[in-house]
PDB file of C-alpha atoms and ligand atoms in Angstrom:
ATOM      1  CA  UNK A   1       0.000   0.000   0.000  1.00  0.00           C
ATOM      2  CA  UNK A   2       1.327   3.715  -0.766  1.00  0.00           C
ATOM      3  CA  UNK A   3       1.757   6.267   1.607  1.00  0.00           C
ATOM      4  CA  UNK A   4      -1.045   6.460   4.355  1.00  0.00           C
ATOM      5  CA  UNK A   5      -3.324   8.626   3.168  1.00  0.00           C
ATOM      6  CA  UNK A   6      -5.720  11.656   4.664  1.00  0.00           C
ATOM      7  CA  UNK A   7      -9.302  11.892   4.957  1.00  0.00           C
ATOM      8  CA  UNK A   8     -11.423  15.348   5.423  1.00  0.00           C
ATOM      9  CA  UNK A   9     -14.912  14.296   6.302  1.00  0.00           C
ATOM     10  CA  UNK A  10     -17.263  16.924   6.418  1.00  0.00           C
ATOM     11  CA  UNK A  11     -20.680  16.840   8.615  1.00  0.00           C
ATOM     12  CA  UNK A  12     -23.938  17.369   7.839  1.00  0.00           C
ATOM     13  CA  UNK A  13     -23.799  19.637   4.606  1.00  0.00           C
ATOM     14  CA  UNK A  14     -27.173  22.053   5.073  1.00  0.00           C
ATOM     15  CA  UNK A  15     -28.637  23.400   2.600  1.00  0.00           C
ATOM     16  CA  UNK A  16     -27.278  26.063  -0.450  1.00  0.00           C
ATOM     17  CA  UNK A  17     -25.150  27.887   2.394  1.00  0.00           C
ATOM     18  CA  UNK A  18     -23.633  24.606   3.200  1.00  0.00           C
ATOM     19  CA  UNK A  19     -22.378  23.279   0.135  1.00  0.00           C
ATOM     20  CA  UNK A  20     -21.093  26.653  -0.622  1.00  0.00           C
ATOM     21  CA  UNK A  21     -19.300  26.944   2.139  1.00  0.00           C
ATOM     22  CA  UNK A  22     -18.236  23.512   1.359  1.00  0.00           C
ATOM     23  CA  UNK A  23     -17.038  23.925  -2.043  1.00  0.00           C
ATOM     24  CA  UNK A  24     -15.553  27.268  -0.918  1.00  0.00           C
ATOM     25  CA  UNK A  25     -13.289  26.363   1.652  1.00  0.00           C
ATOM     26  CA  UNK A  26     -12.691  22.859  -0.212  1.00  0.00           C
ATOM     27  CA  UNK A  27      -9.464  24.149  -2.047  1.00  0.00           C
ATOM     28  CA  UNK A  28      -7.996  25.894   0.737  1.00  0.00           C
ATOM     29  CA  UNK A  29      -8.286  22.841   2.996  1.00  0.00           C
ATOM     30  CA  UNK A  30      -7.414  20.336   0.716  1.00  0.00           C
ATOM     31  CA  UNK A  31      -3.762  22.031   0.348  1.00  0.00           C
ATOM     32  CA  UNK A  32      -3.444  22.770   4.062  1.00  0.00           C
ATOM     33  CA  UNK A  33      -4.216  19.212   5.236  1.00  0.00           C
ATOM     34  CA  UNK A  34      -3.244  17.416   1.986  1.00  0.00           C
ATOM     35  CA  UNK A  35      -6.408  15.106   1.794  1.00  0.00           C
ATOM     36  CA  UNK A  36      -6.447  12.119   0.063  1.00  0.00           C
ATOM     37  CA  UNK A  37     -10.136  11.415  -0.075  1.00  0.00           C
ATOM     38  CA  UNK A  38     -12.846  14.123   1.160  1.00  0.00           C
ATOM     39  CA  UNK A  39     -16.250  12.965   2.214  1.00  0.00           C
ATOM     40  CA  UNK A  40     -19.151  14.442   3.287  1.00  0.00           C
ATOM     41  CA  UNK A  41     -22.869  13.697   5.267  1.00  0.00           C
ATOM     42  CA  UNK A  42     -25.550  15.225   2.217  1.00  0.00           C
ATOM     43  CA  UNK A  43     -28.544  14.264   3.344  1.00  0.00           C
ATOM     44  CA  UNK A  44     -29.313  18.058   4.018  1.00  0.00           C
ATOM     45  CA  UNK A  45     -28.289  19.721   1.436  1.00  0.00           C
ATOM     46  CA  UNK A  46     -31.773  20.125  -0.498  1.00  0.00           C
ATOM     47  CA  UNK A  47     -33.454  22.793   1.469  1.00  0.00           C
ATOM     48  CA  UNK A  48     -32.095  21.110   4.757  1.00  0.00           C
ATOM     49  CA  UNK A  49     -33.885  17.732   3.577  1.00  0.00           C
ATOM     50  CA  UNK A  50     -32.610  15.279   1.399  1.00  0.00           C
ATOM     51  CA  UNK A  51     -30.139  15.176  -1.840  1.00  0.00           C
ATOM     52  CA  UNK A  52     -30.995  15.483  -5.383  1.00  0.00           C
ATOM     53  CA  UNK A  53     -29.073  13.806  -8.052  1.00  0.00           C
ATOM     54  CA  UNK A  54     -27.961  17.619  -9.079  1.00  0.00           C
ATOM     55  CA  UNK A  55     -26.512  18.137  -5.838  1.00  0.00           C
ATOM     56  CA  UNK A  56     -24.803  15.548  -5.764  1.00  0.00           C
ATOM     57  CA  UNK A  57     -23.313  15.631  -9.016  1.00  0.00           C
ATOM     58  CA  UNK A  58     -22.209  19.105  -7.949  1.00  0.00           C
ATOM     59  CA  UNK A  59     -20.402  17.569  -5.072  1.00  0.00           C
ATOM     60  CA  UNK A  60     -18.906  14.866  -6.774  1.00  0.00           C
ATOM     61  CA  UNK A  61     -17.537  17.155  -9.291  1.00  0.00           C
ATOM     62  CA  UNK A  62     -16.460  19.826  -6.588  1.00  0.00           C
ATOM     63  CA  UNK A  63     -13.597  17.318  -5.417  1.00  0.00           C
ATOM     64  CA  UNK A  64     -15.689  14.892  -2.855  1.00  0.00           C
ATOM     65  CA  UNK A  65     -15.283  11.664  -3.593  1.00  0.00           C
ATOM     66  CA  UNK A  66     -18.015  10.047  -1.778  1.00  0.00           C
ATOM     67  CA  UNK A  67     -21.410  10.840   0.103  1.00  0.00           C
ATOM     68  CA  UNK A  68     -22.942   9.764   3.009  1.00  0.00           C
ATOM     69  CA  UNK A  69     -26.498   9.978   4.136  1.00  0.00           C
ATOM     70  CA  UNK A  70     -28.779   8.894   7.204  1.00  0.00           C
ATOM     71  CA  UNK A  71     -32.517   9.596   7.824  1.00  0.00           C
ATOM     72  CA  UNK A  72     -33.198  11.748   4.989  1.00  0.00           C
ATOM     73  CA  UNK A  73     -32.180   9.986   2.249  1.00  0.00           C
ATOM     74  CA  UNK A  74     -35.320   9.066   0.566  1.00  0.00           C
ATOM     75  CA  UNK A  75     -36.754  12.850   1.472  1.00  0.00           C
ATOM     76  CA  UNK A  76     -36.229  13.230  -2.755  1.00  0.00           C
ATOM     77  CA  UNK A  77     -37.820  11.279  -4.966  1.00  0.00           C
ATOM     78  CA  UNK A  78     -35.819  11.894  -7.620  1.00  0.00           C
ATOM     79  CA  UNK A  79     -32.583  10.450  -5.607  1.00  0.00           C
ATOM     80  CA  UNK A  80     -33.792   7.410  -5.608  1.00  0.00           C
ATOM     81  CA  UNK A  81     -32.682   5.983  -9.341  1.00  0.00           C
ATOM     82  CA  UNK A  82     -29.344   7.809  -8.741  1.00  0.00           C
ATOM     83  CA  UNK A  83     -28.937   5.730  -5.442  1.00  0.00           C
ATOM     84  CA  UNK A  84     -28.291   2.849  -7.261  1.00  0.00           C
ATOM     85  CA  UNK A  85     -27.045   4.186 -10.588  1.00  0.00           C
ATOM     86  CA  UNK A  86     -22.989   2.799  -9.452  1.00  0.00           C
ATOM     87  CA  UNK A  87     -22.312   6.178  -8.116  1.00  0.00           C
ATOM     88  CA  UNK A  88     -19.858   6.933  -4.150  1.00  0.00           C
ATOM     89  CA  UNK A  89     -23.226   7.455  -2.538  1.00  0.00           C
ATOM     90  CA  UNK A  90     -24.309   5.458   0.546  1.00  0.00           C
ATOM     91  CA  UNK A  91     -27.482   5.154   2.753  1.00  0.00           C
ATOM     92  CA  UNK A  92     -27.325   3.673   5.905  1.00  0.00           C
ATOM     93  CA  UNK A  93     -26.360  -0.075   5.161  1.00  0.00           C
ATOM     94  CA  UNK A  94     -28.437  -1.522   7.958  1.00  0.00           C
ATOM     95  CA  UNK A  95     -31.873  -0.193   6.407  1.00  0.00           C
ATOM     96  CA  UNK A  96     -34.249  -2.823   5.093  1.00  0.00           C
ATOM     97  CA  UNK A  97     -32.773  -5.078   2.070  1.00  0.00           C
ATOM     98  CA  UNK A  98     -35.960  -3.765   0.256  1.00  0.00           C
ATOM     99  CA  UNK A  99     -34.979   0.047   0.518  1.00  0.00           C
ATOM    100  CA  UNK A 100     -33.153   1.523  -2.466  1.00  0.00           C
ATOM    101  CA  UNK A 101     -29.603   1.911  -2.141  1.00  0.00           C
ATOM    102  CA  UNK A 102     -26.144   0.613  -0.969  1.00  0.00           C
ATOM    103  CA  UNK A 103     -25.153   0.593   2.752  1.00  0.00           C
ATOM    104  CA  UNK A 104     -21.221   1.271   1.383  1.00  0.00           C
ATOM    105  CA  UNK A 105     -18.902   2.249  -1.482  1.00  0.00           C
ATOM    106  CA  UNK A 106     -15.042   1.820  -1.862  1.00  0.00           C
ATOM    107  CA  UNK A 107     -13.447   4.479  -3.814  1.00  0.00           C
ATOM    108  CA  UNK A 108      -9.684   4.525  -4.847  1.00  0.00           C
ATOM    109  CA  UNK A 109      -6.857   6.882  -5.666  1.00  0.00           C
ATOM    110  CA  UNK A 110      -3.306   6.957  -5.640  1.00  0.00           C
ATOM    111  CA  UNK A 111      -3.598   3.578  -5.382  1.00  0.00           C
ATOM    112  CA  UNK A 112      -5.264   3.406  -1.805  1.00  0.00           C
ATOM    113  CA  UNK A 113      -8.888   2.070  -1.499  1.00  0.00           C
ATOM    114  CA  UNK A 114     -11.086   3.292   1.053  1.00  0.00           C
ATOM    115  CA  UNK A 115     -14.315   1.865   1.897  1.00  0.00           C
ATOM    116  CA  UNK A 116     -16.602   4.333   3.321  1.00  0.00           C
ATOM    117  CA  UNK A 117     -19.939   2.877   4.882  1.00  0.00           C
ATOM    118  CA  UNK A 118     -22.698   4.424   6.460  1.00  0.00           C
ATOM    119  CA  UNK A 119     -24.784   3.034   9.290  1.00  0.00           C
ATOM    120  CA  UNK A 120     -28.029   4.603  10.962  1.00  0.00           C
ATOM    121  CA  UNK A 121     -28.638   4.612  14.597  1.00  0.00           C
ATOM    122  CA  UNK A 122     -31.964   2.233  16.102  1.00  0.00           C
ATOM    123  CA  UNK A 123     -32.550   4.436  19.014  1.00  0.00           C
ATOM    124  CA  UNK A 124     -35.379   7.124  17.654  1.00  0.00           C
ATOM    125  CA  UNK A 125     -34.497   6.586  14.204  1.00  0.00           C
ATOM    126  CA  UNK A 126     -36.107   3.820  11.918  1.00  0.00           C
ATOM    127  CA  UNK A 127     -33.389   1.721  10.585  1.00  0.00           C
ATOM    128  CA  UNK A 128     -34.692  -2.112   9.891  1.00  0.00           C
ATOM    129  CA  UNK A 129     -31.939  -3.706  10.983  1.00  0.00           C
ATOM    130  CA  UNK A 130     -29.640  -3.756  14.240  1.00  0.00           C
ATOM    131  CA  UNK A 131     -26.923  -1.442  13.222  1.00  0.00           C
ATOM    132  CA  UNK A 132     -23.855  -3.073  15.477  1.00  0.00           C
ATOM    133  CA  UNK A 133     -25.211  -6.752  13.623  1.00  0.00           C
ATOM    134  CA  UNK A 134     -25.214  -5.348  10.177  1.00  0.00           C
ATOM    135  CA  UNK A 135     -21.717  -3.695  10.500  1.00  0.00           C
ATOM    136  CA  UNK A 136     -20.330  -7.235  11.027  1.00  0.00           C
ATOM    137  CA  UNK A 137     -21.856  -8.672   7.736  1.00  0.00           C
ATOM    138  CA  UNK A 138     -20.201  -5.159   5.889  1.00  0.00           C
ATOM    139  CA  UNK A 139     -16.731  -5.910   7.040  1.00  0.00           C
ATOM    140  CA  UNK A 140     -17.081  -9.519   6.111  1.00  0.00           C
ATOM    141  CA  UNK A 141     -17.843  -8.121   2.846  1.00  0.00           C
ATOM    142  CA  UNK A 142     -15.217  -5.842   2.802  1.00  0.00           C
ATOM    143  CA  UNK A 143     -12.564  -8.178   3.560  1.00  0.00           C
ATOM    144  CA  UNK A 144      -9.852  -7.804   0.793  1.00  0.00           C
ATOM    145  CA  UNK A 145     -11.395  -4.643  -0.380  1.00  0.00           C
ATOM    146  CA  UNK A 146     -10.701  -2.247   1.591  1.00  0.00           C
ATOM    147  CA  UNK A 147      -7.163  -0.838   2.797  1.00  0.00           C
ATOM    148  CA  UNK A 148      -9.193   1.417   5.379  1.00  0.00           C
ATOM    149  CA  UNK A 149     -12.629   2.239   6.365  1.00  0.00           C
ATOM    150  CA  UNK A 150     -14.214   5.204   7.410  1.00  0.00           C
ATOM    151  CA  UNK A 151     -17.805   4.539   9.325  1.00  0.00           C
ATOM    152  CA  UNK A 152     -20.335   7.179   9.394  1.00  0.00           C
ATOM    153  CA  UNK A 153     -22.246   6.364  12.571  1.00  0.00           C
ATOM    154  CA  UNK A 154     -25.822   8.690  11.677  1.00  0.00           C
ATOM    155  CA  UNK A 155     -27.392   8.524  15.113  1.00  0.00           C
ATOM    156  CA  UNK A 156     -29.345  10.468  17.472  1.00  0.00           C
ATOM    157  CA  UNK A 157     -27.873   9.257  21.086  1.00  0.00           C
ATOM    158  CA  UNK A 158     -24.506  10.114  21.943  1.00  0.00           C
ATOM    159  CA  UNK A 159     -24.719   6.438  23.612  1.00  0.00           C
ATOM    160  CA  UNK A 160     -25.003   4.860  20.474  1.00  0.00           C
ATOM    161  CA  UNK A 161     -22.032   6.358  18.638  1.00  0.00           C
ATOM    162  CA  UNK A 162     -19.454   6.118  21.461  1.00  0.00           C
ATOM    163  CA  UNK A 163     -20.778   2.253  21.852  1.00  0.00           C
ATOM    164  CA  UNK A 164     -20.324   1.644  17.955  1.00  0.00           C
ATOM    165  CA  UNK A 165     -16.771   3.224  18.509  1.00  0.00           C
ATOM    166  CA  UNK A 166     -15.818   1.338  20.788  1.00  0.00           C
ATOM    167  CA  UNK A 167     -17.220  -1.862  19.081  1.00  0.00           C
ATOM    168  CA  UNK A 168     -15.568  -0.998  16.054  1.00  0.00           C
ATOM    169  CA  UNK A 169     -11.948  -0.150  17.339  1.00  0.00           C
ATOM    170  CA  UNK A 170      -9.155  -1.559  15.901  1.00  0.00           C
ATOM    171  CA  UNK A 171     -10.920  -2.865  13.254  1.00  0.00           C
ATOM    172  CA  UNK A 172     -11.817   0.297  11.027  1.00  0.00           C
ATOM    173  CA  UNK A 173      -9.630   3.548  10.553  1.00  0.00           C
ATOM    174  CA  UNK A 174     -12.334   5.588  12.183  1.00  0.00           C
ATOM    175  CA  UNK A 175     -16.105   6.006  13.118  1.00  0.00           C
ATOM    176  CA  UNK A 176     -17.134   9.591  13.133  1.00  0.00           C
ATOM    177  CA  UNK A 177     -20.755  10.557  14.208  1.00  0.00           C
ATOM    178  CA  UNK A 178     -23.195  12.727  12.232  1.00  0.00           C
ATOM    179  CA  UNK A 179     -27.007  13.534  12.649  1.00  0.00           C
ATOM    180  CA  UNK A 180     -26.745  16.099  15.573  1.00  0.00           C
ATOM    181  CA  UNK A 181     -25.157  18.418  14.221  1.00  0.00           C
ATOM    182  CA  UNK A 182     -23.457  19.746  16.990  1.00  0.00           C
ATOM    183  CA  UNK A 183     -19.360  19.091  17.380  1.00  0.00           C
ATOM    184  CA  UNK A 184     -18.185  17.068  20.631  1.00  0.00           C
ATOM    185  CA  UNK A 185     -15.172  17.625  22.089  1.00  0.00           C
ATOM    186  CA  UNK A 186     -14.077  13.905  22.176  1.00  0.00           C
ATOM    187  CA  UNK A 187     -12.215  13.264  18.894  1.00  0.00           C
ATOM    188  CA  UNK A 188      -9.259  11.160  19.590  1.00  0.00           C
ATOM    189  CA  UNK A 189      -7.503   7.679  18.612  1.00  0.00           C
ATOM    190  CA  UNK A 190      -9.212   4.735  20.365  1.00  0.00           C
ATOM    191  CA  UNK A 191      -6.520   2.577  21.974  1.00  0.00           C
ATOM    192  CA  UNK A 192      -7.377  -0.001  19.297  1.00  0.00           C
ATOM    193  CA  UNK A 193      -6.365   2.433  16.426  1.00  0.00           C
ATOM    194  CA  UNK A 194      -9.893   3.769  15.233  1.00  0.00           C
ATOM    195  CA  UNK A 195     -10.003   7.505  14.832  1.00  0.00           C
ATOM    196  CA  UNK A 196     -13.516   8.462  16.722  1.00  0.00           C
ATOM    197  CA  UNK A 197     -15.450  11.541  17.086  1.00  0.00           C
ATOM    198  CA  UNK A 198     -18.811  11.263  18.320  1.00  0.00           C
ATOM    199  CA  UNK A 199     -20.668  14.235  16.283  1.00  0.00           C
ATOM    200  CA  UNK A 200     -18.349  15.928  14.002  1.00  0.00           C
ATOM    201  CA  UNK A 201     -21.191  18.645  13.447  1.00  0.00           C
ATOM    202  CA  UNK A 202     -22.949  20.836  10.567  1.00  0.00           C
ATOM    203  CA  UNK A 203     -21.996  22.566   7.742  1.00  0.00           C
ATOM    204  CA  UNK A 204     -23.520  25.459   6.884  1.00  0.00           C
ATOM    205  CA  UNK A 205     -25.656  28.256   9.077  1.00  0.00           C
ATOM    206  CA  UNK A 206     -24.313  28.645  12.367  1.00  0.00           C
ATOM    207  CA  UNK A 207     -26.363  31.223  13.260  1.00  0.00           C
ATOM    208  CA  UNK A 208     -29.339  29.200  13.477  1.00  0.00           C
ATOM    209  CA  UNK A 209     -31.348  26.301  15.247  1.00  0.00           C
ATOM    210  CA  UNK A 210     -28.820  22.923  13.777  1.00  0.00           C
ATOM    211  CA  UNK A 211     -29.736  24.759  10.509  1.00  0.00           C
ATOM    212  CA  UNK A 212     -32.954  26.398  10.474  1.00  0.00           C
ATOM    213  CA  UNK A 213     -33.856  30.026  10.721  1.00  0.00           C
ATOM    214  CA  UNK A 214     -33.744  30.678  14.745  1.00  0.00           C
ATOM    215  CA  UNK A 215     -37.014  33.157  15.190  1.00  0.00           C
ATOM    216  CA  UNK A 216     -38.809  30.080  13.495  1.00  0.00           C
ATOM    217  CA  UNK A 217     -37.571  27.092  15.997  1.00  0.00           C
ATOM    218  CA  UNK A 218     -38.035  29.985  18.857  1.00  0.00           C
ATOM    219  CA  UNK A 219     -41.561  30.614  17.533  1.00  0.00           C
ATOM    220  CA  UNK A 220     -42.594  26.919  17.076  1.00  0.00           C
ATOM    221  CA  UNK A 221     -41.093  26.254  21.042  1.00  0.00           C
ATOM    222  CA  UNK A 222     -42.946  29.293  21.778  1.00  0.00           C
ATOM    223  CA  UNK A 223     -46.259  28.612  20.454  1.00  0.00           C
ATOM    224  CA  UNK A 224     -46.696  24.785  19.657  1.00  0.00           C
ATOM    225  CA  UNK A 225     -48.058  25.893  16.756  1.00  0.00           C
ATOM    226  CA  UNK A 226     -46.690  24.371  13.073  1.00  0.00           C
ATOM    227  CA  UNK A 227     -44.433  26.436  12.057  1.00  0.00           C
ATOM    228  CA  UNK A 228     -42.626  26.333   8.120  1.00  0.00           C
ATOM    229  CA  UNK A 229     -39.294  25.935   8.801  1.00  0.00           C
ATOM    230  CA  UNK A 230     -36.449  27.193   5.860  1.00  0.00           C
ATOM    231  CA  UNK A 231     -32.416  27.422   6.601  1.00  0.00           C
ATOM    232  CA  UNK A 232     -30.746  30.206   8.367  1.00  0.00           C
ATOM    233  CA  UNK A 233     -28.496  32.245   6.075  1.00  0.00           C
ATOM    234  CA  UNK A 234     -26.363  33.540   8.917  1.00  0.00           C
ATOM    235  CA  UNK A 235     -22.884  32.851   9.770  1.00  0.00           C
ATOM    236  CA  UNK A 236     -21.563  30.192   7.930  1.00  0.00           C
ATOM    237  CA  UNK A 237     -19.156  27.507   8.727  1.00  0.00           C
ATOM    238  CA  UNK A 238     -17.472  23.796   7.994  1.00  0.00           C
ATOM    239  CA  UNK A 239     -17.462  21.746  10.903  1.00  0.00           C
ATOM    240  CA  UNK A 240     -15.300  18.930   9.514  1.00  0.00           C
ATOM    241  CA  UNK A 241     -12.433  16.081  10.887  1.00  0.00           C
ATOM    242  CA  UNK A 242      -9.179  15.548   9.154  1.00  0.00           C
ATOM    243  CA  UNK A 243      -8.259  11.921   9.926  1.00  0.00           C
ATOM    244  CA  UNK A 244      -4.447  11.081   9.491  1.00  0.00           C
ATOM    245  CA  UNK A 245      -4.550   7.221   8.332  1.00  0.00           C
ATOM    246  CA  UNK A 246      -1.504   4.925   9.587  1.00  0.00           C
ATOM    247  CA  UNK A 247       0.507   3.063   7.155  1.00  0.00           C
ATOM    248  CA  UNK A 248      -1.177   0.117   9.129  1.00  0.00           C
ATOM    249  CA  UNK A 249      -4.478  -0.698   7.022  1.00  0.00           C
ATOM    250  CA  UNK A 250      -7.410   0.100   8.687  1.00  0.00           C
ATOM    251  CA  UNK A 251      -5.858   2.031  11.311  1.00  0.00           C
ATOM    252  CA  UNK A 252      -5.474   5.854  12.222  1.00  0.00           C
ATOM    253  CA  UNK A 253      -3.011   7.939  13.589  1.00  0.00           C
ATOM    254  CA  UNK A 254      -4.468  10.951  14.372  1.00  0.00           C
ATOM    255  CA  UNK A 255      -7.863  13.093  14.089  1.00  0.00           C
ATOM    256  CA  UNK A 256      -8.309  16.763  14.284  1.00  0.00           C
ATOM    257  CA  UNK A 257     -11.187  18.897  13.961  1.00  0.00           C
ATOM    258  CA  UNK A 258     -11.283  21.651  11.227  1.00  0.00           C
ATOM    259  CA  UNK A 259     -14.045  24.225  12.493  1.00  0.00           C
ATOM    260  CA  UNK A 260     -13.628  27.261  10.258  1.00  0.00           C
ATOM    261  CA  UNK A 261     -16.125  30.288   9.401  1.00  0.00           C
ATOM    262  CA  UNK A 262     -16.741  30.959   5.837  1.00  0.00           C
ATOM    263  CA  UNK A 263     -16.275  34.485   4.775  1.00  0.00           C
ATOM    264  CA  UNK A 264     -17.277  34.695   1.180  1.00  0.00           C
ATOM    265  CA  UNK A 265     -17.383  38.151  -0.938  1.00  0.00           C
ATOM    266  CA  UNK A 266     -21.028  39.401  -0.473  1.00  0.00           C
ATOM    267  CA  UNK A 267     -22.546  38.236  -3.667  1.00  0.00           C
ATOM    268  CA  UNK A 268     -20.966  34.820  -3.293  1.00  0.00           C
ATOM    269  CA  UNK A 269     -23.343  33.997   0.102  1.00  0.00           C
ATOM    270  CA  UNK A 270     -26.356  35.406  -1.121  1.00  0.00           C
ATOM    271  CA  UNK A 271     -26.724  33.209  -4.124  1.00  0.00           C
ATOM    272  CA  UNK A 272     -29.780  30.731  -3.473  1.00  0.00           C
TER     273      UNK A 272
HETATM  274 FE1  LIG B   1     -29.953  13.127  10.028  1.00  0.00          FE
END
């Protein structure tokens, strides 16, 4: 195997704000941190619901080499085709057999294969299957394919992604948490060798409610009342993990976090 390699994995990509800010700090950061492979959580990126096959094209051709999703995935009709058309885009593998889709994807380049694979979380999320019984049939199917993994762990409870860490250590190059948008503190190397970070966090609108416009989450926990939520266009940012591979398949060295603001030229942001 060459050279360990370096992955940027960005969280949960909201909205138009999000994958601009995305594809406009994407160059910068891919010199500083000389990535390998970049991938990124898209199941917000439509209006802060789902991906369209558009979208995605627009991040595959922006330099990301593969996407991950979670509870959204299916929010787009239109995805669905696209989903299984061959193309680095996962849903969570542990969903029913019947859903459209692949639960993981192994891309290559400069001669290192990575296997990314996403899983969902059981606890208040649907996901058909048990997500630390599915992961085992994945890596049997990944044996010989892979010369590391990254796991995207989509889950609500913080329980559930430090468990699946833990589960998974030395036996993947890293688990990193999505869904919650929100970035812990706890990103570290797992005695084992598994990079781990239980919520890397959100790209996109800081200055809102985990992506939505904050008078309208305010007024809804206010009032009870339904209210239409649409994303926040304030104060963008990447909240992102590099993760340093070892030259040791499926092992990491190190993981750091990469939470930057985006400060684009006016007309830049403003673009829908
Ligand atoms: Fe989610």
């Amino acid at each position: 195997m060459p050279a360990a390699p370096t992955i940027l994995f960005a969280g949960d990509i909201v909205g138009g704000l999000g994958r601009r800010t995305l594809l406009g700090l994407l160059p910068q950061l891919r010199e500083q941190f000389e990535t390998t492979f970049v991938v990124v959580n898209g199941e917000n990126i439509a209006g802060g619901l789902g991906i369209t096959p558009k979208l995605a094209d627009e991040l595959l051709a922006g330099g990301v080499d593969a996407i991950t999703l979670g509870n959204h995935t299916y929010r787009r009709a239109e995805i669905i085709p696209y989903l299984d058309s061959g193309k680095p885009i996962v849903r969570p593998a542990n969903y029913l057999a019947t859903q459209p889709g692949r639960g993981w994807t192994v891309v290559e380049k400069d001669g290192v294969r990575l296997a990314v694979v996403s899983l969902s979380g059981n606890l208040h999320l649907r996901a058909g299957r048990v997500a630390f019984l599915e992961v085992e049939s994945v890596l049997r199917e990944l044996e010989g394919k892979a010369d590391h993994v990254l796991v995207d762990m989509h889950a609500e409870l913080t329980s559930e992604k430090v468990a699946m860490g833990w589960h998974l250590d030395g036996r993947v190059t890293a688990v990193v948490g999505t869904h919650t948008h929100v970035p812990t503190a706890d990103a570290r190397v797992l005695p084992g060798g598994t990079a781990y970070i239980t919520d890397v966090g959100m790209t996109g609108p800081r200055g809102g409610v985990l992506g939505v416009k904050k008078e309208q989450s305010i007024q809804s926990l206010r009032t009870h009342m339904n209210v239409r939520y649409e994303t926040s266009d304030e104060d963008p940012w990447i909240n992102a993990v590099v993760i340093r591979c070892s030259e040791t398949p499926r092992r990491a060295e190190a993981i750091e976090q990469v939470l930057a603001p985006w400060r684009p030229a006016p007309q830049a942001a403003g673009r829908s």
